[in-house]
Each structure stands twice: as structure tokens, then as C-alpha cells.
Coordinates of C-alpha atoms in Angstrom, one line a residue:
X9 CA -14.5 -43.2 14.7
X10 CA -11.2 -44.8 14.6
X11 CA -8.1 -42.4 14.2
X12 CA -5.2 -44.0 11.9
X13 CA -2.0 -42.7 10.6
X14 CA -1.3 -45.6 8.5
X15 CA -4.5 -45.7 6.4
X16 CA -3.2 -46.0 2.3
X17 CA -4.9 -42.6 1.0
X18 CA -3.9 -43.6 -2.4
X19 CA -6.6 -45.3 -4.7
X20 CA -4.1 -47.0 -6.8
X21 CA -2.9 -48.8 -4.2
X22 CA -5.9 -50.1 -3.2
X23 CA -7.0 -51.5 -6.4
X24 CA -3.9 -52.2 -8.0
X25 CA -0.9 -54.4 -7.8
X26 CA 2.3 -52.4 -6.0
X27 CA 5.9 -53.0 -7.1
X28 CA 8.2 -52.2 -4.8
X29 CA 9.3 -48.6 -6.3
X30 CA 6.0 -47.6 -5.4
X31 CA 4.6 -48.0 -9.3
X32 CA 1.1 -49.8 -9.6
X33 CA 0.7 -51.8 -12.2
X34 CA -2.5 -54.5 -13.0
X35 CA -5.8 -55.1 -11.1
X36 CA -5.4 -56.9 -8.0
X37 CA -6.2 -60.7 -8.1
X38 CA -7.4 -61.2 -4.3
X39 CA -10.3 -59.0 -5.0
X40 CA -11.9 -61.3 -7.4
X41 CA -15.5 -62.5 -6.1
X42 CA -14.7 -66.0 -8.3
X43 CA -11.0 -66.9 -8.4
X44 CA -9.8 -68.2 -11.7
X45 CA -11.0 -71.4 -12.6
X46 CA -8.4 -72.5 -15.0
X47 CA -4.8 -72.2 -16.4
X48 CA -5.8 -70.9 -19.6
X49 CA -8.1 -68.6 -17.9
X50 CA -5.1 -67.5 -16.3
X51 CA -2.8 -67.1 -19.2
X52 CA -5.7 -65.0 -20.9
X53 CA -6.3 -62.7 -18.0
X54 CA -3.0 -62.1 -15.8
X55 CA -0.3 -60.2 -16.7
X56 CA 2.9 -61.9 -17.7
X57 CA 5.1 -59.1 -15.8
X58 CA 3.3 -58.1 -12.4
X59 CA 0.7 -61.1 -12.5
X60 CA -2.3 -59.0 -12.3
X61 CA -5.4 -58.8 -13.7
X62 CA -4.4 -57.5 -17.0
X63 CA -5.2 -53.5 -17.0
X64 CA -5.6 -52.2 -20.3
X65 CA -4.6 -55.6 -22.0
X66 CA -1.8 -55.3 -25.1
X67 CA 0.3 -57.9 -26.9
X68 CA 3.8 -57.4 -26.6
X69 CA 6.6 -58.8 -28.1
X70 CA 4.0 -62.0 -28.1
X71 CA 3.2 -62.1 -24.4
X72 CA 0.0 -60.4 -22.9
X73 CA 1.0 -57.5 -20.7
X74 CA -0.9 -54.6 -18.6
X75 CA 0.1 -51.5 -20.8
X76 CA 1.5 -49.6 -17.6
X77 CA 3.7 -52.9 -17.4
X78 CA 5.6 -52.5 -20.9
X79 CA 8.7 -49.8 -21.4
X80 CA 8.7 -46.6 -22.9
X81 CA 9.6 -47.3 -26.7
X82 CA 8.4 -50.6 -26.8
X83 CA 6.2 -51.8 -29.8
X84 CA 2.8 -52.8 -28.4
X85 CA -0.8 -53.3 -29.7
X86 CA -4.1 -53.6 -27.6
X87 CA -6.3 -56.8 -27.1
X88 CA -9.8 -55.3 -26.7
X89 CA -11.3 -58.8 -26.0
X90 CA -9.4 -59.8 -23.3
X91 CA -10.0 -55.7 -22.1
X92 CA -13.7 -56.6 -22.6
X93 CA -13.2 -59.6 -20.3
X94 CA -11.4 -57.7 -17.5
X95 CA -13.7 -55.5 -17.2
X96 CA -16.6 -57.6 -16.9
X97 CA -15.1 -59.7 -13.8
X98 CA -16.4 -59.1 -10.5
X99 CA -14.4 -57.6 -7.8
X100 CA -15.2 -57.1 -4.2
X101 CA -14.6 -53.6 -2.8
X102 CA -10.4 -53.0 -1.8
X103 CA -12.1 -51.7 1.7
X104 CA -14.4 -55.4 1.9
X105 CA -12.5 -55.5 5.4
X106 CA -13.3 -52.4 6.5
X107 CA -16.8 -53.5 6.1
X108 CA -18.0 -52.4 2.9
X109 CA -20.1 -55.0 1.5
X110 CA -20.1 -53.7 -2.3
X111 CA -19.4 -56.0 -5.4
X112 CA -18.9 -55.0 -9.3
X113 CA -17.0 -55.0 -12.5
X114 CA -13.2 -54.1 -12.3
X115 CA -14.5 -51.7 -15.3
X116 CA -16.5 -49.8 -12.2
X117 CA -14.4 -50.2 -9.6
X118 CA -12.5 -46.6 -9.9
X119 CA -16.2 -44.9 -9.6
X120 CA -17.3 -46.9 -6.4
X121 CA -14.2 -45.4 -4.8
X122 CA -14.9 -42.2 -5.6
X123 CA -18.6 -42.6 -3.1
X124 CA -16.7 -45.6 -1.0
X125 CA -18.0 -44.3 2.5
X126 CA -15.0 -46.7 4.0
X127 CA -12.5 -44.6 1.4
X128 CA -9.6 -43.2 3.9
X129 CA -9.3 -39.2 4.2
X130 CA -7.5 -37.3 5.8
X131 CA -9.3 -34.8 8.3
X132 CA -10.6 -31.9 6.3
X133 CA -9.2 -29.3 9.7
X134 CA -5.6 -30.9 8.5
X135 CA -5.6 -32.5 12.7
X136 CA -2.8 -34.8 13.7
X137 CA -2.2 -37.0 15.9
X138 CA -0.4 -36.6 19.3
X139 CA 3.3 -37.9 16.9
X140 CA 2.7 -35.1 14.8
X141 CA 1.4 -37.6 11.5
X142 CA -1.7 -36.4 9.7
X143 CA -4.5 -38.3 11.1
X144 CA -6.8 -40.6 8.8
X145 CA -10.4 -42.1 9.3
X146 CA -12.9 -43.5 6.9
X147 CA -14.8 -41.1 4.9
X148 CA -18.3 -41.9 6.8
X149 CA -16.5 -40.8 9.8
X150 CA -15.3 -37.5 9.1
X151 CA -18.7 -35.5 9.5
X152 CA -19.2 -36.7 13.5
X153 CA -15.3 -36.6 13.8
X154 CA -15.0 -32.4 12.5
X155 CA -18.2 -32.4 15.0
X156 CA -17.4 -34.2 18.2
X157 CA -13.5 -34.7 18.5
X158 CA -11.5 -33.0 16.1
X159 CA -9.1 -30.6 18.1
X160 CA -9.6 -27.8 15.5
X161 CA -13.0 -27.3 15.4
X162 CA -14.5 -24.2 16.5
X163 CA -16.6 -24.1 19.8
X164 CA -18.6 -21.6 21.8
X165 CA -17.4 -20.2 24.3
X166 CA -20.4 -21.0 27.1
X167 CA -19.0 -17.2 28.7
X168 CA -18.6 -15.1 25.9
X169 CA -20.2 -16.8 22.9
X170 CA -17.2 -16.8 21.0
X171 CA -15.8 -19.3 18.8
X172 CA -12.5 -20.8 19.1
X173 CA -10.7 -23.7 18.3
X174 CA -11.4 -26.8 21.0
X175 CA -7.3 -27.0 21.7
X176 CA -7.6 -23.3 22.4
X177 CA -10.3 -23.2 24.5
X178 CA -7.9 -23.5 28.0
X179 CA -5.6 -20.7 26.3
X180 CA -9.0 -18.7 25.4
X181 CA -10.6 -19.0 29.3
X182 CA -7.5 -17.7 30.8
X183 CA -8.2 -14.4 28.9
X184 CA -11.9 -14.1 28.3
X185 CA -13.7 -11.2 29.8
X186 CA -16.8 -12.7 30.3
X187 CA -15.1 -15.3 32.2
X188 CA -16.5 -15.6 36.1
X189 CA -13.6 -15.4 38.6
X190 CA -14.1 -15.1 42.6
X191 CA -13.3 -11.4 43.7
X192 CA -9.4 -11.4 44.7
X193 CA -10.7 -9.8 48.1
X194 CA -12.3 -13.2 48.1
X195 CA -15.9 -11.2 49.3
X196 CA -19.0 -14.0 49.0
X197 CA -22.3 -13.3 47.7
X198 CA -24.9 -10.6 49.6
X199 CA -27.3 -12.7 51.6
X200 CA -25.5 -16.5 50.3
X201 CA -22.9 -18.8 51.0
X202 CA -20.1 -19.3 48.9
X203 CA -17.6 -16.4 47.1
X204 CA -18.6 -13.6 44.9
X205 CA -18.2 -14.1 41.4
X206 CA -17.3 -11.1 39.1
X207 CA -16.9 -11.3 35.7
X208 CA -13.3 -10.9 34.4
X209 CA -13.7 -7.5 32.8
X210 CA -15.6 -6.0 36.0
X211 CA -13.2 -6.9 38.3
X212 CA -11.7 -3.2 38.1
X213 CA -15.1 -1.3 38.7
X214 CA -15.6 -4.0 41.6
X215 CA -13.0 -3.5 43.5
X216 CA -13.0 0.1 43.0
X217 CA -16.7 0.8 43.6
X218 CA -18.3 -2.1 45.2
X219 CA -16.1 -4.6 47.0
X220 CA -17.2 -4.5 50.8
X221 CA -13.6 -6.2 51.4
X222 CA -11.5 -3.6 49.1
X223 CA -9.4 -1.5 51.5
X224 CA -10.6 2.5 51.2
X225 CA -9.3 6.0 52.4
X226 CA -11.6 7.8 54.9
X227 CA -13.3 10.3 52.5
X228 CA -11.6 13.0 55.1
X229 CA -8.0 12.0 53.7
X230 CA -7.8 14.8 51.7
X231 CA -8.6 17.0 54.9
X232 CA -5.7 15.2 56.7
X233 CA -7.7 11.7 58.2
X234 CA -4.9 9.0 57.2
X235 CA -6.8 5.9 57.9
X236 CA -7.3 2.9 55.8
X237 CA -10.3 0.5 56.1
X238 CA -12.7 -2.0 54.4
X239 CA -15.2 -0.5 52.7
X240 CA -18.1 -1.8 54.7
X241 CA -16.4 -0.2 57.9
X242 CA -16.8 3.5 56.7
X243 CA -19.9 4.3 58.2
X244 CA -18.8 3.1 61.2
X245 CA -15.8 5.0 61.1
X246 CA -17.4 8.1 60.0
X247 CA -19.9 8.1 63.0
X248 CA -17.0 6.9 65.9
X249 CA -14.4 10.2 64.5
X250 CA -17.3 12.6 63.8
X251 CA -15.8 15.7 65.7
X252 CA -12.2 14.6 64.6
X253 CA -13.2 15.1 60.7
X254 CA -15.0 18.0 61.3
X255 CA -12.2 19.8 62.9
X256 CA -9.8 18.5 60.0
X257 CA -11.9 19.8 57.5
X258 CA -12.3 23.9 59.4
X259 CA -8.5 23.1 60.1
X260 CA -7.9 22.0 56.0
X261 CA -10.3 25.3 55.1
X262 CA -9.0 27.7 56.9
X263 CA -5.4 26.9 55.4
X264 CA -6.9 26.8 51.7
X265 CA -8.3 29.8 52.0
X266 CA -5.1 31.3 53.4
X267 CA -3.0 29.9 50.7
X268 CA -5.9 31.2 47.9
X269 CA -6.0 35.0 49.5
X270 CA -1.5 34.2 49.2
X271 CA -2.4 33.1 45.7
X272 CA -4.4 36.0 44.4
X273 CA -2.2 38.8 45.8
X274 CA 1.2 37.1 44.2
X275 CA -1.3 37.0 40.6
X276 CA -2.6 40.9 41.3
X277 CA 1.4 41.7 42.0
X278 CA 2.3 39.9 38.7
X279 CA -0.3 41.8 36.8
X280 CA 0.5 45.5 37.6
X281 CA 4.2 44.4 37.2
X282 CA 3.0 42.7 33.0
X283 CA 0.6 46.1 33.2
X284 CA 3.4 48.4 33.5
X285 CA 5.4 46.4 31.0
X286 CA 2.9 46.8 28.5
X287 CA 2.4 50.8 29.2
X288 CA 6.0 51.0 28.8
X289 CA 5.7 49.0 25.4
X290 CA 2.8 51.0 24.4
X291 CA 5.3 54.2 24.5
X292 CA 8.2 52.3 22.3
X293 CA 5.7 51.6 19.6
X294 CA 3.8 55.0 19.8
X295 CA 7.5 56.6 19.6
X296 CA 8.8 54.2 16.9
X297 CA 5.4 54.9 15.1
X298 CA 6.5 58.5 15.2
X299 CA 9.3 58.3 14.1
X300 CA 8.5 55.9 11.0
X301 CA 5.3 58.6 9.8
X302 CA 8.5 61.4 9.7
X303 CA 10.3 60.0 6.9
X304 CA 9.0 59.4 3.4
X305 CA 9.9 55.8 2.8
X306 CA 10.2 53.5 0.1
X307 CA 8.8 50.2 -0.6
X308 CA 10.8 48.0 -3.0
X309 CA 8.9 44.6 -4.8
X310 CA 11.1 42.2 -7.1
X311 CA 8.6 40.2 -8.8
X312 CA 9.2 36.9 -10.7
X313 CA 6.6 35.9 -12.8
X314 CA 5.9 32.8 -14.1
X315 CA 3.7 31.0 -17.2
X316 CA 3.9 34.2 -19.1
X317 CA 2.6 32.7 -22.3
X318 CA -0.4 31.2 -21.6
X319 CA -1.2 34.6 -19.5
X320 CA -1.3 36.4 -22.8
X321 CA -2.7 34.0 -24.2
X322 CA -5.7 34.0 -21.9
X323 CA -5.8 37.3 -21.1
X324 CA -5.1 37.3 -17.4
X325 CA -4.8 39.6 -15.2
X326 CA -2.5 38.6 -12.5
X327 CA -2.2 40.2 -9.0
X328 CA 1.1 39.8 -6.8
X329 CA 1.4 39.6 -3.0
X330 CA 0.8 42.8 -1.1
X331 CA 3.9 44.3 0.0
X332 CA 4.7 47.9 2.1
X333 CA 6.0 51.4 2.0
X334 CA 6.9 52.1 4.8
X335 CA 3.7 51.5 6.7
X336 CA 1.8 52.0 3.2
X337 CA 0.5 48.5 2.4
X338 CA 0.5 48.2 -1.7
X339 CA -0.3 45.8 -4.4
X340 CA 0.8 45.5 -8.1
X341 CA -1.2 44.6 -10.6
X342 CA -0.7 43.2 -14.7
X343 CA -3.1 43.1 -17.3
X344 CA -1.3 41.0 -19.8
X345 CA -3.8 42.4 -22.6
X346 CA -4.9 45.8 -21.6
X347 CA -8.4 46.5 -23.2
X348 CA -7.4 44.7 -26.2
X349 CA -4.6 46.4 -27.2
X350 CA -1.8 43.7 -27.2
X351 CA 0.2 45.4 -24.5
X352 CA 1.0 44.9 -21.2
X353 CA -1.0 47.4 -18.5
X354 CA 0.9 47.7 -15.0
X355 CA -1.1 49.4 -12.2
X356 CA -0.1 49.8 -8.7
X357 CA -3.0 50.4 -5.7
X358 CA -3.2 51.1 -2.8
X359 CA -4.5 48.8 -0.1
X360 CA -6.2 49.1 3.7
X361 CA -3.5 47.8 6.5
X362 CA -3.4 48.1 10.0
X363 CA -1.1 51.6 10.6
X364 CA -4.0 54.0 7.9
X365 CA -5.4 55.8 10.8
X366 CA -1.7 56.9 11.6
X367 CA -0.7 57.6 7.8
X368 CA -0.7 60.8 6.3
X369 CA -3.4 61.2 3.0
X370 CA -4.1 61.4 0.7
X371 CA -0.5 59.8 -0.8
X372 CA 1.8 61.1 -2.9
X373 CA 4.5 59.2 -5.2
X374 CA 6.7 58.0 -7.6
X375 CA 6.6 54.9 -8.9
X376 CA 9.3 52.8 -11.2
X377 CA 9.0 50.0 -13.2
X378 CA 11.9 48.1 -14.5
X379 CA 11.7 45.3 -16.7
X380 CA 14.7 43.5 -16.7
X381 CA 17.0 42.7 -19.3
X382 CA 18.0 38.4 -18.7
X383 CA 20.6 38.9 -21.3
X384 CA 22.9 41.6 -19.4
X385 CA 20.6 42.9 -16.5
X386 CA 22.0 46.5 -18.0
X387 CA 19.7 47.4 -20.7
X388 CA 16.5 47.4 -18.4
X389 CA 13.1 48.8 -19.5
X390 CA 12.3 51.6 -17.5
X391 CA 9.0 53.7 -16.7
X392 CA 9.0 56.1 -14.3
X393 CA 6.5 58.7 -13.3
X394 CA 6.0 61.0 -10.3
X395 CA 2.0 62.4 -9.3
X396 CA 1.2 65.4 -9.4
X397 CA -1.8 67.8 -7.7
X398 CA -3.1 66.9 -11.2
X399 CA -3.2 63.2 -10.7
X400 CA -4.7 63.8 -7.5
X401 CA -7.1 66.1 -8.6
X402 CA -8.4 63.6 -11.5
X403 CA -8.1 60.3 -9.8
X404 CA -9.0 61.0 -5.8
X405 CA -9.9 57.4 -5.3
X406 CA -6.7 56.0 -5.9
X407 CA -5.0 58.0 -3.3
X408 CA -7.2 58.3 -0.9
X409 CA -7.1 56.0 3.1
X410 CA -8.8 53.0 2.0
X411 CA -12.4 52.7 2.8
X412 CA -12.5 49.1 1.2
X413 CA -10.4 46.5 0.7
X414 CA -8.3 48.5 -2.3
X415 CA -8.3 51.7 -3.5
X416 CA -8.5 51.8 -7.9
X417 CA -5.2 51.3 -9.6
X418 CA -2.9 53.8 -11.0
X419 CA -0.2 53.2 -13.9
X420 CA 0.4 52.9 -17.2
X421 CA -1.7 51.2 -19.7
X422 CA 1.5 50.0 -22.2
X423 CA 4.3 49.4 -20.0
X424 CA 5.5 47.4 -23.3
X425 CA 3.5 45.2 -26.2
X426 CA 3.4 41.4 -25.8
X427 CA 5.6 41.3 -28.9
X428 CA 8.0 43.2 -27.6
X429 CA 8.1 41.5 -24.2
X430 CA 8.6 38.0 -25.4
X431 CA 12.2 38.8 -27.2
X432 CA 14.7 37.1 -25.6
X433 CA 16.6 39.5 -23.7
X434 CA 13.3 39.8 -21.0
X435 CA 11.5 36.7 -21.9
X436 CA 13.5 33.4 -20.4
X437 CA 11.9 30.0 -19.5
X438 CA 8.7 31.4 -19.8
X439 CA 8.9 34.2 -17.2
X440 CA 9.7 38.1 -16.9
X441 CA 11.3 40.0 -13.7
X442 CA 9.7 42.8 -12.9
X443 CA 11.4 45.2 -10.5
X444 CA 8.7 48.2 -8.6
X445 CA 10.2 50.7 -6.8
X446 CA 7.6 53.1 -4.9
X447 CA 8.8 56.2 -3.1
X448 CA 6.5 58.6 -1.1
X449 CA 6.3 61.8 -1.5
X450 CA 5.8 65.3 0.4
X451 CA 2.2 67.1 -0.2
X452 CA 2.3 69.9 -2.3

């Protein structure tokens, strides 16, 4: 196929008449099959301003004119005769040159183009040529040319089977990893003439496992044997320094072992010194464990809580984070509508922890339970109550060591009623503080 720049693309410049400004105006004369015969013919059927075959023929201002020929705002009216006679004329193909042999009315024309295997395109891939211009060829030669010579169309690789574009291809071989290269060692072929050929991506493994050329360490280096050889020379080497390796390797063994028996005394040294850290550790706690089980402590939570509303409103009970008494691990609980009562039940429990075997039990305390006032934080609501042998008597499990996860709850059923707790001096933004204060006690 032939490869042109300067191939007109554009139809209407093939079948019409050109002005300089790059409009088109009437048919073209030269492609008539029978030239006109006669000056009247000619006064009928060419244009009186670009002196084409009249396209779209009008009367204007009393001369016949192609109606892309007359000015915007000028008076016209069309001559459908002389249109009818146009149209009928014969016209060769614009592309006759090019070798397309098809004839037909100038009112077909436009459709012939449209199938015109000699039509100019440009290539589909968007090619160029080596100036940089778009290339064009004739529309029967774009299927061979996207499949024989266009630089942008995609080829196999013959090594990898992948496709690439044909300009790429060089770019592509430099880097493909099925691409055969001769071993850099420049080892040839077991039993054959000629180098070895390895396969880009097993060029590593090659070299490093099967190159008779690679150089090697004796397999003794590690017991002190510093030579360097081809790979095919290590039998041979291992056979000529036989007795040499062998008294490397007693030599290396006998130092390793040293060095391990050095090793394991330096780690027994450095674990009686960490054992005798811990016994010493062990005492502090045991003695600081003492002296916390002496006192009667007291565990302190100030609790926020939030979404107050819709807690009543459902009924909740919500639970807060455990917190301590000393070593007493403790948990507060609030029913927000204690058995259907409208008020507020606040229980406190007992939980299991880590330090029960050392505690004494069963507990005794006094708990406090301070609603706070957001107003003046002065006029709090306070309930306080301190057990007795009775409590302890009537509830055992609640003050028992832990045998489960909690022990049962102890309080008061009507800390306050829901009414009451929603005024605004303890209800703001749609939470309550609650302060809990529990102190242990001495056994009676």
C-alpha cells in the first residue's frame, strides 16, 4: 500500500469546486462523463459565481446560482428543473485516477464515497510518518496495512507470547524474561558446540546452581578452606585436599564447641543472677502485699453517665467499669427503673480479681452515693449506709470471696425517682454524675 501525507481526506473537496478560503461551492465540471455540449447547456447548468455544476440550483437576483454560492440575507428562490437536471448528469468517480472505475449521477455521488474503496483514511492506529504528519492510504489498503506494516500494531512476542506494539518490540526484547541470552560465564551446551543459552529470568538460578564456569567457595570455607574455583573443579579439589578439610573441620569443631560450652555458662551465670532478682522481687511484693491487707482502704469511682433519657425510657440497666478498693475489685450498677417502680436502683458488687486469696472475707463496708448537684455542686444527694452482722447475716452472697465472676449486688432500691432525677440541678445535657465512695470496714 502506498503511504501519503498529502492525500485530501475531505469529501467536499473531492467532489466540489474549492475557492481559495477553503469554502466548496458547485459540483466539479472535470468529472463529467459527457462534457457540455452547448452554450445554453452551459448557461442552464453552471453556476454564474464559482462556475460549477450548479448544486442545489436557485434564481437569484436573475442569475442562476449554487445556493452555497449566494450571501447570507440575500433573496433567493429554487429551480427544481435545472436541480432535476444536475442530478441526473453523469459523473466519473473524484478518485477515477486512483483507479476506481465507477460512473453515476451527481445526485449519487455523496453515497459512492461513502463505500469508495480508493476514499483516503487516515490509519485507524493514528501512525505517522517518519516527519511526524498523519499518514494516509486508500481505504482498501488499510486492512493489510494495520496487518503487515503499521508500526502500532500489536505482535507476539515469538519468546514470551506477549503482545506489543511492532516499534516496541526492540524496547520489549531487551527486557523479556523469556528472552534466550548466552550464560555471562559464556559456558556452551553439555555434549554440543556453540554457548549455553539460558533464558533471561533463569540466569540467577544458573549461575547460582548450575553453571560449570560460575566461580564457587570450597564447601569447607566455612571450616576455614579459602579457595575459589569453577564449579566443575570441586570434586577435584575435594579429593586432592582431603586430609586438609578434614583437619579444618575437627580444628573448626573443636573451637565451636568451646565457644558453645563459653556460651552456656555466661547464659547459666545470667540466669541465677535474673533468678535472684526475681526472689528478691518476690519479697517486695509479698511485703508490699502485707502491708496493703493492714489498712482498711477506700476505693473512690466518679461516674459520668451519659443518654440518661432514653435509659429510662428503655429501662436499662447500665453497668460501669470495674474499679478497686484497695485490692477489692468492685462494680456499680443502675437500674434506671427498679422493678417498676419509676425510681432509680443503685447496687454495688463485689467482683473476683487477682489479690482474693490474699483478702480478708467476708467484707465489710460503707458505701456513699452522691448525686451531684450541676447547678452549685453543694446541694448534692446523698445516701449513705454502713453493713452490719445483720446484712451479712441476710445476704452472705454478696459479701462473700467470689466464686464466680460477681458476687449479687447490694444497695438501695430508690436512690431517687426518675422525676426527681431529671430536674435541672442533676440532669444537664442529658447526663447525671454520680460520685461512689466505698470504705472497708473492720469485722465485728
Amino acid at each position: 500500500a502506498e503511504l501519503r501525507t498529502d492525500y485530501p481526506v475531505d469529501r467536499d473537496t473531492l467532489l466540489y469546486v474549492t475557492r481559495e478560503d477553503g469554502s466548496s461551492k458547485g459540483w466539479r465540471v472535470d468529472l463529467l462523463v459527457e462534457k457540455l455540449s452547448s452554450k445554453v447547456e452551459e448557461k442552464l447548468l453552471l453556476c454564474s459565481s464559482c462556475s460549477g455544476l450548479l448544486r442545489d440550483a436557485c434564481l437569484c437576483n436573475g442569475a442562476l446560482r449554487c445556493q452555497v454560492c449566494i450571501p447570507e440575507g440575500v433573496a433567493w428562490q429554487p429551480v427544481e428543473m435545472n436541480r432535476e437536471i444536475v442530478n441526473e448528469k453523469m459523473i466519473y468517480c473524484p478518485l477515477k485516477r486512483r483507479g476506481c472505475d465507477w460512473s453515476g449521477t451527481v445526485g449519487t455521488a455523496v453515497h459512492h464515497l461513502e463505500d469508495c474503496v480508493y476514499l483516503p483514511e487516515t490509519c485507524p492506529l493514528g501512525c505517522v510518518s517518519l516527519e511526524g504528519e498523519v499518514v494516509k492510504m486508500e481505504r482498501r489498503h488499510i486492512a493489510g496495512h494495520i496487518r503487515d506494516s503499521c508500526p502500532l500494531r500489536k505482535v507476539e512476542c515469538e519468546f514470551c507470547e506477549g503482545e506489543v506494539k511492532a516499534t516496541e518490540m526492540n524496547l520489549h526484547l531487551e527486557d523479556c524474561d523469556e528472552f534466550p541470552l548466552p550464560c555471562p560465564n559464556r559456558c556452551g551446551r553439555e555434549g554440543e558446540e556453540g554457548l549455553r543459552e539460558v533464558k533471561r529470568k533463569d540466569i540467577p538460578v544458573h549461575l547460582d546452581e548450575h553453571c560449570p564456569l560460575q566461580k564457587v567457595q570450597c564447601v569447607y570455607w566455612e571450616h576455614g578452606c579459602r579457595e575459589e574455583m569453577e564449579r566443575r573443579q570441586t570434586d577435584t579439589h575435594e579429593r586432592e585436599f582431603f586430609h586438609i578439610h578434614f583437619k579444618l573441620s575437627m580444628t573448626d569443631i573443636k573451637q565451636k564447641q568451646t565457644d558453645s560450652t563459653e556460651r552456656l555458662n555466661a547464659h547459666a551465670n545470667r540466669i541465677a543472677i535474673l533468678e535472684k532478682q526475681n526472689s528478691d522481687k518476690d519479697l517486695q511484693i509479698a511485703s508490699l502485699t502485707k502491708a496493703l491487707l493492714s489498712q482498711l482502704p477506700t476505693g473512690r469511682l466518679e461516674w459520668n453517665v451519659k443518654e440518661v433519657k432514653q435509659k429510662i425510657e428503655n429501662k436499662d440497666i447500665t453497668y460501669s467499669d470495674p474499679f478497686y478498693v484497695g485490692l477489692y475489685k468492685c462494680q456499680c450498677i443502675i437500674y434506671w427503673d427498679f422493678e417498676s417502680t419509676d425510681n432509680v436502683g443503685v447496687f454495688i458488687r463485689i467482683m473476683r480479681g487477682d489479690f482474693d486469696e490474699k483478702l480478708h472475707w467476708p467484707i465489710r463496708y460503707r458505701r456513699t452515693l452522691v448525686l451531684i448537684n450541676r447547678v452549685n455542686n453543694k446541694d448534692n444527694f446523698v445516701n449513705s449506709r454502713e453493713l452490719t452482722n445483720e446484712d451479712l447475716e441476710k445476704y452472705p452472697n454478696s459479701f462473700k470471696r467470689p466464686t464466680e465472676h460477681e458476687n449479687n449486688g447490694l444497695g438501695t432500691r430508690s436512690l431517687i425517682s426518675n422525676t426527681k432525677l431529671l430536674e435541672e440541678k442533676y440532669y444537664e445535657q442529658d447526663s447525671v454524675a454520680l460520685h461512689i465512695s466505698v470504705e472497708v470496714l473492720p469485722s465485728l
